[in-house]
Coordinates of C-alpha atoms in Angstrom, one line a residue:
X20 CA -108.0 109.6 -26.3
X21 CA -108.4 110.1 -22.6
X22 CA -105.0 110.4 -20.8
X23 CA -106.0 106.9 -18.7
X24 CA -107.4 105.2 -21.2
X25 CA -106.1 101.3 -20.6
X26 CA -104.7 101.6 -17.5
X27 CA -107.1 99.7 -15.5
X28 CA -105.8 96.5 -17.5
X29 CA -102.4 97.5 -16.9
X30 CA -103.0 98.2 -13.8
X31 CA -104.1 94.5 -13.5
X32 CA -101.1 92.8 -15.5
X33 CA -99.0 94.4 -12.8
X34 CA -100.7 93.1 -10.0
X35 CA -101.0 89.7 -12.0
X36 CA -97.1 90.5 -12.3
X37 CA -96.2 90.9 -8.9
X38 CA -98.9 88.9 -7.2
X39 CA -96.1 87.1 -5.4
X40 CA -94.0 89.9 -4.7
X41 CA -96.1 92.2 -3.3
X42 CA -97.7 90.1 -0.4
X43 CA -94.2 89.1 0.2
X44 CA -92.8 92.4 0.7
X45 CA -95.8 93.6 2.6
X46 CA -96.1 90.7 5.1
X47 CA -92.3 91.4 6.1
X48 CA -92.6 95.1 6.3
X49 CA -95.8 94.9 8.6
X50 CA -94.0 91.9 10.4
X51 CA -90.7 93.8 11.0
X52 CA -92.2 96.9 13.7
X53 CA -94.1 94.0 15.2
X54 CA -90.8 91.9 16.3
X55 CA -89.3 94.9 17.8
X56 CA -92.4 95.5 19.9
X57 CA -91.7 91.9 21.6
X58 CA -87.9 92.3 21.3
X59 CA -88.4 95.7 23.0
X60 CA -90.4 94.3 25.8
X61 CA -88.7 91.3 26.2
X62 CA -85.4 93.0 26.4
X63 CA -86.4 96.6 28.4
X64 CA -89.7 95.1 30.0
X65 CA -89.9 98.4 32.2
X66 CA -89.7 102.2 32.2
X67 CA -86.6 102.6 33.6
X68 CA -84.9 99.7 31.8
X69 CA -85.9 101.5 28.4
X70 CA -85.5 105.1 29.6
X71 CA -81.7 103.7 30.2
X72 CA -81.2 102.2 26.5
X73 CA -82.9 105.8 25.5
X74 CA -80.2 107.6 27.3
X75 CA -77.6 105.7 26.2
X76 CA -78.5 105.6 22.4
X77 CA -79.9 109.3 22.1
X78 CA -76.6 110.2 22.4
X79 CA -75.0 108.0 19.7
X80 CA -74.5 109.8 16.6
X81 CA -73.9 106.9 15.0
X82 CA -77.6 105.7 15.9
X83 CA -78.7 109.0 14.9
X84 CA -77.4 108.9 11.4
X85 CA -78.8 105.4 11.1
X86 CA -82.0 105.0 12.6
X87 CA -83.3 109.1 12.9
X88 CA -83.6 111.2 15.9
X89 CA -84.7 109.3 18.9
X90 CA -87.8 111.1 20.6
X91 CA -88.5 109.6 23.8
X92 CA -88.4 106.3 25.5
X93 CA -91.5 105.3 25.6
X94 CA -92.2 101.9 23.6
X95 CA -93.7 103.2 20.8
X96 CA -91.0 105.7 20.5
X97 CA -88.3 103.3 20.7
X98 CA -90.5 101.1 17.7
X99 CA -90.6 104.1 15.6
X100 CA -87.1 104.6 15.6
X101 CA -85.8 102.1 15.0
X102 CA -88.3 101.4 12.1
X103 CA -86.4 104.3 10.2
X104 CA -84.3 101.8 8.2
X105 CA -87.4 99.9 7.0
X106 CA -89.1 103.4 5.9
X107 CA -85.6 103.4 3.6
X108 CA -86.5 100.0 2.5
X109 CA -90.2 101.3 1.3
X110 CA -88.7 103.8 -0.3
X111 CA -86.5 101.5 -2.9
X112 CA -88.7 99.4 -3.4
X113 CA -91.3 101.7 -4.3
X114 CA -88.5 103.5 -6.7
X115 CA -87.8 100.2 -8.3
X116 CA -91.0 98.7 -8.7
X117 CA -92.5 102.0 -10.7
X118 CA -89.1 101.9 -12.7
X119 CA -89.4 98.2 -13.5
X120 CA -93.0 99.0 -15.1
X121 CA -92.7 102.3 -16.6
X122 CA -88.6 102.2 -18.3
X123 CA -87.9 98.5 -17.7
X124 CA -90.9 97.7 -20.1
X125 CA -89.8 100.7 -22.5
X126 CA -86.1 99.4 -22.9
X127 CA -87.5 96.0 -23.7
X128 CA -89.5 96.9 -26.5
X129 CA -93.0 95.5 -24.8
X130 CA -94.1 99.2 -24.1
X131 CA -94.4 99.7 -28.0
X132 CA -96.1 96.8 -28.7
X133 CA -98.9 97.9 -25.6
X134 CA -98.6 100.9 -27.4
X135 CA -99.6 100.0 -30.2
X136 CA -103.0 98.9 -29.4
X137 CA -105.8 101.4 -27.5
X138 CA -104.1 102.6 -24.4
X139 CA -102.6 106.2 -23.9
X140 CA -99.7 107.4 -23.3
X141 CA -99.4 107.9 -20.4
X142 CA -101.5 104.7 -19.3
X143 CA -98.4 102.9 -18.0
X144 CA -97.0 105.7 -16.0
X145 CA -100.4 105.9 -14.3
X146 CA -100.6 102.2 -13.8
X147 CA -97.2 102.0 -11.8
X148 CA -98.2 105.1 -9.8
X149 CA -101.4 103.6 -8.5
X150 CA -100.2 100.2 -8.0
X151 CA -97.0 100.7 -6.0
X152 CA -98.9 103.9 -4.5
X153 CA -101.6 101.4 -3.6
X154 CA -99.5 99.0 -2.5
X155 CA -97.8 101.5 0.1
X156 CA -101.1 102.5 1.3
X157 CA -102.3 99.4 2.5
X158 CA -98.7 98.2 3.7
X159 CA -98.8 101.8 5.9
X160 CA -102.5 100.5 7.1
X161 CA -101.5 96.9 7.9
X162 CA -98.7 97.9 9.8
X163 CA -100.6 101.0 11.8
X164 CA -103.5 97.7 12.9
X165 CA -100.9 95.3 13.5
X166 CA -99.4 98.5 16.3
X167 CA -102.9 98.8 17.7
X168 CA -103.3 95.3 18.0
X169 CA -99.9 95.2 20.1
X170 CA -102.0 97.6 22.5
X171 CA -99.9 100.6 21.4
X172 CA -101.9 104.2 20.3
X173 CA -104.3 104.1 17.7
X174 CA -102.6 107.7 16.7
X175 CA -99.0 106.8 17.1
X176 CA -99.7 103.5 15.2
X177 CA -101.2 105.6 12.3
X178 CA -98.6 107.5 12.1
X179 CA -95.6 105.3 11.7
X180 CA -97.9 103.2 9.3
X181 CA -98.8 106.4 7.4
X182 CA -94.5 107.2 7.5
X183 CA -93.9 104.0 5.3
X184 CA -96.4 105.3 3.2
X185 CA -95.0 108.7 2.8
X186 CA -91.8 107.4 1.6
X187 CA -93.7 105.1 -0.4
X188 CA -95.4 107.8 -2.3
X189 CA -92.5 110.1 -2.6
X190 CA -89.9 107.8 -3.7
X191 CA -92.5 106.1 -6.3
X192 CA -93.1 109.7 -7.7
X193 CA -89.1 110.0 -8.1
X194 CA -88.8 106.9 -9.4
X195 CA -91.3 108.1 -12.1
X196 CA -88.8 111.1 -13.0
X197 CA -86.2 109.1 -13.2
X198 CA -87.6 106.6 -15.7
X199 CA -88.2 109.7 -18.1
X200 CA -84.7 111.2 -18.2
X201 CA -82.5 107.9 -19.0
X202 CA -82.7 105.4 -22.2
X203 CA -82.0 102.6 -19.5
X204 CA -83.4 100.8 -17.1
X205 CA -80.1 100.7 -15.4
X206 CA -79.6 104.7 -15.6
X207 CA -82.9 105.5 -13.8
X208 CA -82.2 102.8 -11.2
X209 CA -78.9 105.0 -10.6
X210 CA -80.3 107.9 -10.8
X211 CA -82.9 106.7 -8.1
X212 CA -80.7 104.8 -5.8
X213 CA -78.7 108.6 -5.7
X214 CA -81.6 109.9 -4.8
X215 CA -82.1 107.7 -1.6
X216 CA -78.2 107.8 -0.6
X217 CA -78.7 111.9 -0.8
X218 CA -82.1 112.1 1.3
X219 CA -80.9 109.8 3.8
X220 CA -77.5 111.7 4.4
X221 CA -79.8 114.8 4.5
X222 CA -82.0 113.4 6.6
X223 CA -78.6 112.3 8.9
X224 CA -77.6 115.3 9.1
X225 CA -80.5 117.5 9.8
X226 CA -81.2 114.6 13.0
X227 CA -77.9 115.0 14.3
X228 CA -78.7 118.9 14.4
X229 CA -81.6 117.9 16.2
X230 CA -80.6 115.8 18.4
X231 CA -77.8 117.9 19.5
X232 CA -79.3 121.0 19.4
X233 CA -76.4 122.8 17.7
X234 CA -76.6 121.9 14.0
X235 CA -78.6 122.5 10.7
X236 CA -82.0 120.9 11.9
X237 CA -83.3 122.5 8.9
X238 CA -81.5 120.1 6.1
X239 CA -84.5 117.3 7.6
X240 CA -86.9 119.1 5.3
X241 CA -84.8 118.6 2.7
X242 CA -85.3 115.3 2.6
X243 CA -88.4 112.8 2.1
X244 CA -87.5 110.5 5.4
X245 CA -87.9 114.0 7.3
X246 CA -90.8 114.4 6.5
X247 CA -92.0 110.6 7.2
X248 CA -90.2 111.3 10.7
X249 CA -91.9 114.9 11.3
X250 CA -95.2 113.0 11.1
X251 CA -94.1 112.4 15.0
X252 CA -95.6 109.1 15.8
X253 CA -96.3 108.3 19.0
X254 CA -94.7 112.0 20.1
X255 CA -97.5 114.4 19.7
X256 CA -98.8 113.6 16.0
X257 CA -98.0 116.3 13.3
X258 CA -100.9 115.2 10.7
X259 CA -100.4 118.9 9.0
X260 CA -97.0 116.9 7.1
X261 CA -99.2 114.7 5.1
X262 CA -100.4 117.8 3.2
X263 CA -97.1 118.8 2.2
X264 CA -96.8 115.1 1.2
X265 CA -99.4 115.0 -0.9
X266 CA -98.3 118.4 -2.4
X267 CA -94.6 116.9 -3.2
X268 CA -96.0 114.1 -4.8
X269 CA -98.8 115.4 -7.4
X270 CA -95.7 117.8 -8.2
X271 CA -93.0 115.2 -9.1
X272 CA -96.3 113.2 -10.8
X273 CA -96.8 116.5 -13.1
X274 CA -93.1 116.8 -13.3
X275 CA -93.2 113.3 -15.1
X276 CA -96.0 113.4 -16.9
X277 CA -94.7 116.3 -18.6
X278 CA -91.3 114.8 -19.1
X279 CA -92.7 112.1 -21.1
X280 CA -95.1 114.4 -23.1
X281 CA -91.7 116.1 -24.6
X282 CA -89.6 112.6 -25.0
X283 CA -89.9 110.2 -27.7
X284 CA -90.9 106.9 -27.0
X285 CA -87.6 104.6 -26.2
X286 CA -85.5 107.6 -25.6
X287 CA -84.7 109.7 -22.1
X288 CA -84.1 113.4 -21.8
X289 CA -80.9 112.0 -21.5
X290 CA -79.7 111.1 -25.2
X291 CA -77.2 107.7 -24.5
X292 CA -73.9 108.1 -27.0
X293 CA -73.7 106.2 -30.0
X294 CA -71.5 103.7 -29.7
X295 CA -68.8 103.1 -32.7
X296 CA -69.8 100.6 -35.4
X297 CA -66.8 97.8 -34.5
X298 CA -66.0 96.7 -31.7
X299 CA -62.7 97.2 -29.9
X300 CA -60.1 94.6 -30.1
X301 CA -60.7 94.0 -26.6
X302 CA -63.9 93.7 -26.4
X303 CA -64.0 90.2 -28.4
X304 CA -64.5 87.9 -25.4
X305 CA -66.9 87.3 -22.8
X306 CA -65.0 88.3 -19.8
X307 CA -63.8 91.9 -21.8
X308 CA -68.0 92.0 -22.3
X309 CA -68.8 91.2 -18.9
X310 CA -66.4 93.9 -18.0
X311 CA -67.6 96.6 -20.0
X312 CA -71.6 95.7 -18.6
X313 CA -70.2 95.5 -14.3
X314 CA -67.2 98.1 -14.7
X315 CA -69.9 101.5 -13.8
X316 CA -71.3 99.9 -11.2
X317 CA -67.9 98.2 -9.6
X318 CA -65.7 101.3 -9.4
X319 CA -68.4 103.3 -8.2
X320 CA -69.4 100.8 -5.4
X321 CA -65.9 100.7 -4.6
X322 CA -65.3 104.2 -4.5
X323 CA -68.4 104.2 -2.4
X324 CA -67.4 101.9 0.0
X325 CA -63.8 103.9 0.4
X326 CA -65.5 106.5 1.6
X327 CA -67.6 104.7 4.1
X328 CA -64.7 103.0 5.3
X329 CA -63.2 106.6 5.6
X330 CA -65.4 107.6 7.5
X331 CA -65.7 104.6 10.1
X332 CA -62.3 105.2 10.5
X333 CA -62.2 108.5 11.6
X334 CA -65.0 108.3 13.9
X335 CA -64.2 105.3 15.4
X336 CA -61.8 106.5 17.9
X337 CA -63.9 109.5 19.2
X338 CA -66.8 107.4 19.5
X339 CA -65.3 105.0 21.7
X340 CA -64.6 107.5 24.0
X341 CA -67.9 109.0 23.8
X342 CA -69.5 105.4 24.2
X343 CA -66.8 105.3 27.5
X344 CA -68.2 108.2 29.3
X345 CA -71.9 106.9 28.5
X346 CA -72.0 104.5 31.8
X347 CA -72.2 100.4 31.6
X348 CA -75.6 100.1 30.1
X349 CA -73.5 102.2 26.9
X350 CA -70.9 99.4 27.4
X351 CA -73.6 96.5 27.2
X352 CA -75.4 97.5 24.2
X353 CA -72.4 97.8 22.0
X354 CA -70.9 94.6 23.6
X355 CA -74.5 92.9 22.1
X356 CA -74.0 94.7 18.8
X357 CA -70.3 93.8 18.1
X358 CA -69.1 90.9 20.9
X359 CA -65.8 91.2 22.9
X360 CA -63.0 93.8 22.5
X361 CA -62.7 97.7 23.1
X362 CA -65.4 99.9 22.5
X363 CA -63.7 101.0 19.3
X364 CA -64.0 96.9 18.5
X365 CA -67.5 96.4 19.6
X366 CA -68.4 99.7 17.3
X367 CA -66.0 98.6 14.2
X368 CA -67.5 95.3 14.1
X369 CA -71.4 95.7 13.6
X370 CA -69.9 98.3 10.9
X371 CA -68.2 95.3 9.4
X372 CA -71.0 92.9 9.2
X373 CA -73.0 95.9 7.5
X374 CA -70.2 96.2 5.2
X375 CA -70.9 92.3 4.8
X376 CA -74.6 93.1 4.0
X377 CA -74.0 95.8 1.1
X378 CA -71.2 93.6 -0.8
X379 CA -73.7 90.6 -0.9
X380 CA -76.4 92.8 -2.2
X381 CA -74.0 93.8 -4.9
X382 CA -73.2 90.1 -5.7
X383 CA -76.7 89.1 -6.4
X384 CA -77.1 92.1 -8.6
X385 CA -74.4 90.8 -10.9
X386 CA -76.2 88.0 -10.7
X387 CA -79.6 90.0 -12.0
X388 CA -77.3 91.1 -14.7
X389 CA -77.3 87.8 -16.1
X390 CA -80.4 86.8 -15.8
X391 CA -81.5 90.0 -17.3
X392 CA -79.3 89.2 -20.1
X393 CA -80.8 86.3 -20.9
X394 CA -84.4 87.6 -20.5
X395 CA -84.1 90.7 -22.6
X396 CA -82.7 88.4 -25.2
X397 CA -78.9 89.9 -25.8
X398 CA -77.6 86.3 -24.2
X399 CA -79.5 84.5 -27.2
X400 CA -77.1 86.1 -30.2
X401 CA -74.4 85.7 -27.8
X402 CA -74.4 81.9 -27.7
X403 CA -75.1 81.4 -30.9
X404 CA -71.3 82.1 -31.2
X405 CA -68.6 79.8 -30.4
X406 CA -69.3 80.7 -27.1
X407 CA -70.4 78.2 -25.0
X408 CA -72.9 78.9 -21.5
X409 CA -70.3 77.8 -18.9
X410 CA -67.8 80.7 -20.2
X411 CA -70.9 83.3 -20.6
X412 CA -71.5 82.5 -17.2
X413 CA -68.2 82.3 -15.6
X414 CA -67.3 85.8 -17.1
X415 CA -69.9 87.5 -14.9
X416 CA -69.4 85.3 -12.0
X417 CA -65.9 86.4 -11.8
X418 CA -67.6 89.8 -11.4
X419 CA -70.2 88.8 -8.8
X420 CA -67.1 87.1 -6.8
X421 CA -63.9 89.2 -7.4
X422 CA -66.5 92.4 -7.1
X423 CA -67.1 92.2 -3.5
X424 CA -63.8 91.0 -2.9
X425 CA -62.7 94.0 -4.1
X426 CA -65.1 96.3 -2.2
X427 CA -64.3 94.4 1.3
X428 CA -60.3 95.1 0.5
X429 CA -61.1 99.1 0.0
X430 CA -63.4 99.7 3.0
X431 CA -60.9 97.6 5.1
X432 CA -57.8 99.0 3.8
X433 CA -58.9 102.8 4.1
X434 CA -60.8 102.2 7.7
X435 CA -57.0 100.8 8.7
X436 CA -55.7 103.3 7.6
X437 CA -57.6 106.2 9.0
X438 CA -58.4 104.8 12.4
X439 CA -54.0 103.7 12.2
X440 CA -53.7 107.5 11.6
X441 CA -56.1 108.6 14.3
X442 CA -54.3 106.2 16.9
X443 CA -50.7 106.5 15.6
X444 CA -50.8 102.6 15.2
X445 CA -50.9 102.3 11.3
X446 CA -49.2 99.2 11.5
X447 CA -51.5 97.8 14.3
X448 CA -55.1 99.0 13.0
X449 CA -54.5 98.6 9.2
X450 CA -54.1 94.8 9.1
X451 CA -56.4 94.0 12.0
X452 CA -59.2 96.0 10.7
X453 CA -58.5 94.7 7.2
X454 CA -59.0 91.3 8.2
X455 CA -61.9 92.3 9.8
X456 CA -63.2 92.9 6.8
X457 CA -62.3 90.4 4.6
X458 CA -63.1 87.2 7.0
X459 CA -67.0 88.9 5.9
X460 CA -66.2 87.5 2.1
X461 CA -67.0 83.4 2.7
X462 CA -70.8 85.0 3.5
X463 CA -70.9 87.3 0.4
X464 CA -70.0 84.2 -1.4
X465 CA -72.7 82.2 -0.4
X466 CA -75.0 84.6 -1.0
X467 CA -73.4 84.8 -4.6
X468 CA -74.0 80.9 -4.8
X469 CA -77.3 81.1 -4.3
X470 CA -78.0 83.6 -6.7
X471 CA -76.9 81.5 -9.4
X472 CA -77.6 78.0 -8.3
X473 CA -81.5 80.2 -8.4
X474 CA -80.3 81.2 -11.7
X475 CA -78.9 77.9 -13.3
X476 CA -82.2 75.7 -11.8
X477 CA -84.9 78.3 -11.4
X478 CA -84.5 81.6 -13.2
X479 CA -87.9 83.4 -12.1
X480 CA -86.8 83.1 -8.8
X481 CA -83.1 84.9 -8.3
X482 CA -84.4 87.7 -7.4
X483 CA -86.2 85.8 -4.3
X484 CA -82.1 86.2 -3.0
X485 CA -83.3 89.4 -1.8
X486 CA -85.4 88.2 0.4
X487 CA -82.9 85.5 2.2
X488 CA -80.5 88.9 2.8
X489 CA -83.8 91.0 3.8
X490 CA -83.9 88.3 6.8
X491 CA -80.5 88.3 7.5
X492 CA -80.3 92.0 7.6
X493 CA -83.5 92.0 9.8
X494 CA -81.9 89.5 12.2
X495 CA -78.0 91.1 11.4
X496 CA -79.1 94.4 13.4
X497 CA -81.9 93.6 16.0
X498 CA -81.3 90.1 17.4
X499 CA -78.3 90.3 19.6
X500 CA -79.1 93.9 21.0
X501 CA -82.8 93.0 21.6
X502 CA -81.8 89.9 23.3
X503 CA -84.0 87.8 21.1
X504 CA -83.3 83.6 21.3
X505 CA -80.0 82.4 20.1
X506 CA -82.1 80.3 17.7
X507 CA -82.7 83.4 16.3
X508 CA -79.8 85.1 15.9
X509 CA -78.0 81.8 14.4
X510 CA -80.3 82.4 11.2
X511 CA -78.6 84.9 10.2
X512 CA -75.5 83.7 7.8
X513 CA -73.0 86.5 9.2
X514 CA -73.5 85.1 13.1
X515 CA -71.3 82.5 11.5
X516 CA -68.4 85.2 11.0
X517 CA -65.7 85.5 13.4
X518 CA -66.6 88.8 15.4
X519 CA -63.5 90.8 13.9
X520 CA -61.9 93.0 15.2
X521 CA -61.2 92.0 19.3
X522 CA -63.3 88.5 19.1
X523 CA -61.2 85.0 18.4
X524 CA -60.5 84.3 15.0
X525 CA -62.5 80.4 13.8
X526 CA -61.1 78.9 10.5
X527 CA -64.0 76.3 10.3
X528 CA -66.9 78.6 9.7
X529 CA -65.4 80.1 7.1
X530 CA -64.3 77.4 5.2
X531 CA -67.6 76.0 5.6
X532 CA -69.4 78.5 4.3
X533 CA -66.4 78.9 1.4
X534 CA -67.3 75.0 0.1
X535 CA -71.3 76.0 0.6
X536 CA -70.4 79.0 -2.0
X537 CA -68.6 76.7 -4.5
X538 CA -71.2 73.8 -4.0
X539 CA -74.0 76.7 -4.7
X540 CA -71.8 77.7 -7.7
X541 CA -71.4 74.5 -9.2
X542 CA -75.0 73.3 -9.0
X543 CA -75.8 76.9 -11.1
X544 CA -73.7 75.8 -13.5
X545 CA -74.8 71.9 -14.3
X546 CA -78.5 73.5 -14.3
X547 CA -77.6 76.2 -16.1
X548 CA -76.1 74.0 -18.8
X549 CA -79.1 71.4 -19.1
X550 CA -81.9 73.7 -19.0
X551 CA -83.7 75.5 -21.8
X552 CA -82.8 79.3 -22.6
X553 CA -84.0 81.7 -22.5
X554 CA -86.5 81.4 -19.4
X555 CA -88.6 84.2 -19.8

């Protein structure tokens, strides 16, 4: 049997499966690079007002470890830069969407049964490849004509189009390796998501060296956003990079391929543990099951999130006086990005709606989890036990609330701490940067809300969750410094936040959006209990 046979019709079930999806996610990420054009223009309308927001933000590390190494100020420099974080957000969605057809399928059982009939081995591999390579490939060409149509260079334009795809391609082929090595979906989503944290702190660092001339410049080759950034759009094209893309990615393809020549089907490289035949006494309830599925991910998003806050806090001091020396136009930008205060406010506070941003991702994902339970069919045996829905339910919502929660009270409390340490004001810093963080948990809620009021009334579409926070994040870090309309920027749920630390603390915003949370909640629930389950 030829190594593709029958992957033209799987290469059509997963279109037909993500025939909403896809346009979704491409219209945004051509949209996106468009609405900085106007924000750029509307906000730095000449050469001189941009060449002074390039001055002040090319020497922001911070910037630099977030958005890449700013070139130049021209406009199509400025667009390119700060489109780095959407070539991060190709990149995992391209790793998920190849996982979600190659070892989702597997660990459902629905791979054996295509199997089964006359298709190849290898035919589902091959379909993912090609559709989410496909799909990254006209996203990159959209966005490059959408550029040109904005009377920016034809070359430039190709270029930062061409960069999504680049990560597109890379991270899909890495997403390929992971779904050989693990005999979980989950596993090779973690293995993935690693993948992207480690190539965009390479890619950090080796920017930094660049930008300041006195670091390891070479650690951006290390990792796959370099290389979308080397392609140099709009700063003297370096089309000689797509080669070596091309090269990376037929060798992680081959790297799979091979991997899942020498595995057996339903298994990873990685052999999971047998479990022991009884269960522990204490896992005999929902909540100790619901613990056991979200206690991986919770310590290790906490112990993330420790770390961040770590380092926020001991940067956050030195910044400020970097920001202080940088001249008023320094002074204005942060005072968009974080509101009133010092500049060690005006920095801390973007840094806690971000924070803001990450937990609510993490919400909706518990969330996922129970709706993936449900779908894969472990929820069906579950309830057939005393156990009614409203407790199966309320174990993992616990999670999806008390989760966050518990996230928010590590970044805050170790950012306090540091930046207390820094200052020698521990008992100043700690509480007012931990409530900083934790007025950001009535939005995380709401978020969580209306995960599972999607879940409880229309199951197929939780996951569309990510695409409320994709706008808010969109809105969360352009609108105020762009100086786009206030109509705008009040779309985004966090505006609603008090502007913690240095802004004036609001009660009613927060309890508002704490009764939205619980309304969400509650409407999950009553649909949850009347519908039919599953919902495939």
């Amino acid at each position: 049997m030829n190594a593709l046979d029958g992957a033209g019709k799987l290469i059509r079930l997963a279109l037909r499966r993500d025939r909403v999806l896809l346009p979704l996610w491409t219209v945004f990420c051509v949209t996106v690079p468009v609405v900085f054009v106007g924000a750029f223009n509307g906000a730095y309308p000449t050469a001189e007002a941009r060449e002074d927001y390039y001055e002040t933000s090319v020497h922001t590390r911070a910037f630099t470890v977030v958005y890449g190494a700013l070139k130049g100020s021209s406009l199509g420099e400025l667009v390119a830069w700060r489109s780095g974080v959407l070539t991060c957000l190709v990149a995992i969605f391209a790793l998920l969407t190849v996982i979600r057809h190659t070892r989702t399928e597997e660990e459902a059982g629905r791979r054996e049964l295509v199997g089964a009939t006359a298709v190849s081995r290898h035919a589902d591999l091959a379909a993912a490849l090609i559709v989410t390579c496909g799909a990254s490939l006209v996203l990159g060409l959209l966005s490059a004509l959408t550029l040109i149509g904005q009377d920016l260079p034809v070359a430039g334009s190709l270029a930062l189009g061409l960069g999504f795809t680049v990560a597109g391609w890379l991270f899909a082929g890495i997403g390929a390796v992971a779904a050989q090595l693990t005999t979980g979906a989950g596993g090779a989503r973690a293995i993935g998501l690693t993948a992207v944290g480690v190539a965009v702190t390479l890619r950090g660092i080796g920017d930094v060296g660049v930008q300041s001339g006195d670091g390891p410049a070479w650690v951006l080759w290390l990792s796959p956003f370099g290389w979308s950034e080397e392609l140099r759009p709009y700063s003297g094209e370096s089309w000689w990079v797509l080669a070596l893309v091309v090269a990376g990615f037929a060798a992680l393809t081959a790297l799979a391929v091979s991997l899942s020549a020498r595995r057996d089907l339903g298994n990873g490289m990685f052999q999971a543990r047998p479990g022991p035949a009884d269960a522990a006494p204490g896992l005999r309830s929902p909540l100790a099951l619901a613990w056991r599925l979200h206690r991986g991910p919770l310590v290790s998003r906490t112990a993330g999130l420790a770390l961040v806050g770590l380092a926020v806090g001991a940067i956050s001091e030195s910044l400020g006086a970097l920001m202080e020396n940088s001249g008023s136009t320094a002074r204005e930008v942060l005072a968009r990005l974080g509101g009133p205060g010092t500049l060690v406010d005006q920095f801390v506070a973007p840094m806690m709606t971000m924070l803001g941003l990450i937990c609510s991702i993490f919400a909706v994902q518990a969330a996922l989890l129970l709706r993936n339970e449900e779908r894969d069919g472990r929820a069906e045996p579950l309830l057939a036990t005393p156990v009614d829905r409203l407790r199966w339910a309320g174990s993992h919502l616990a999670f999806a609330l008390l989760g966050p929660a518990l996230g928010v009270l590590a970044f805050g409390s170790v950012a306090g701490l540091t930046h207390g340490l820094n200052t020698g004001a521990v008992g100043r810093e700690l509480p007012r940067l931990l409530g900083a963080a934790l007025v950001q948990l009535p939005a995380i809620w709401v978020f969580t809300g209306l995960a599972f009021a999607l879940f409880g009334l229309l199951p197929r579409l939780v996951a569309g969750t990510f695409a409320v926070l994709l706008g808010t994040m969109v809105l969360g870090w352009a609108a105020q410094e762009l100086l786009l309309g206030q109509w705008v920027i009040n779309l985004s749920v966090f505006q609603h936040v008090p502007q913690l630390p240095g802004g004036q603390m609001a009660i009613l915003p927060l309890v508002v959006m704490t009764v939205s949370a619980a309304v969400l909640v509650a409407v999950g629930l009553v649909g949850l209990s009347r519908r039919d389950m599953p919902t495939g």
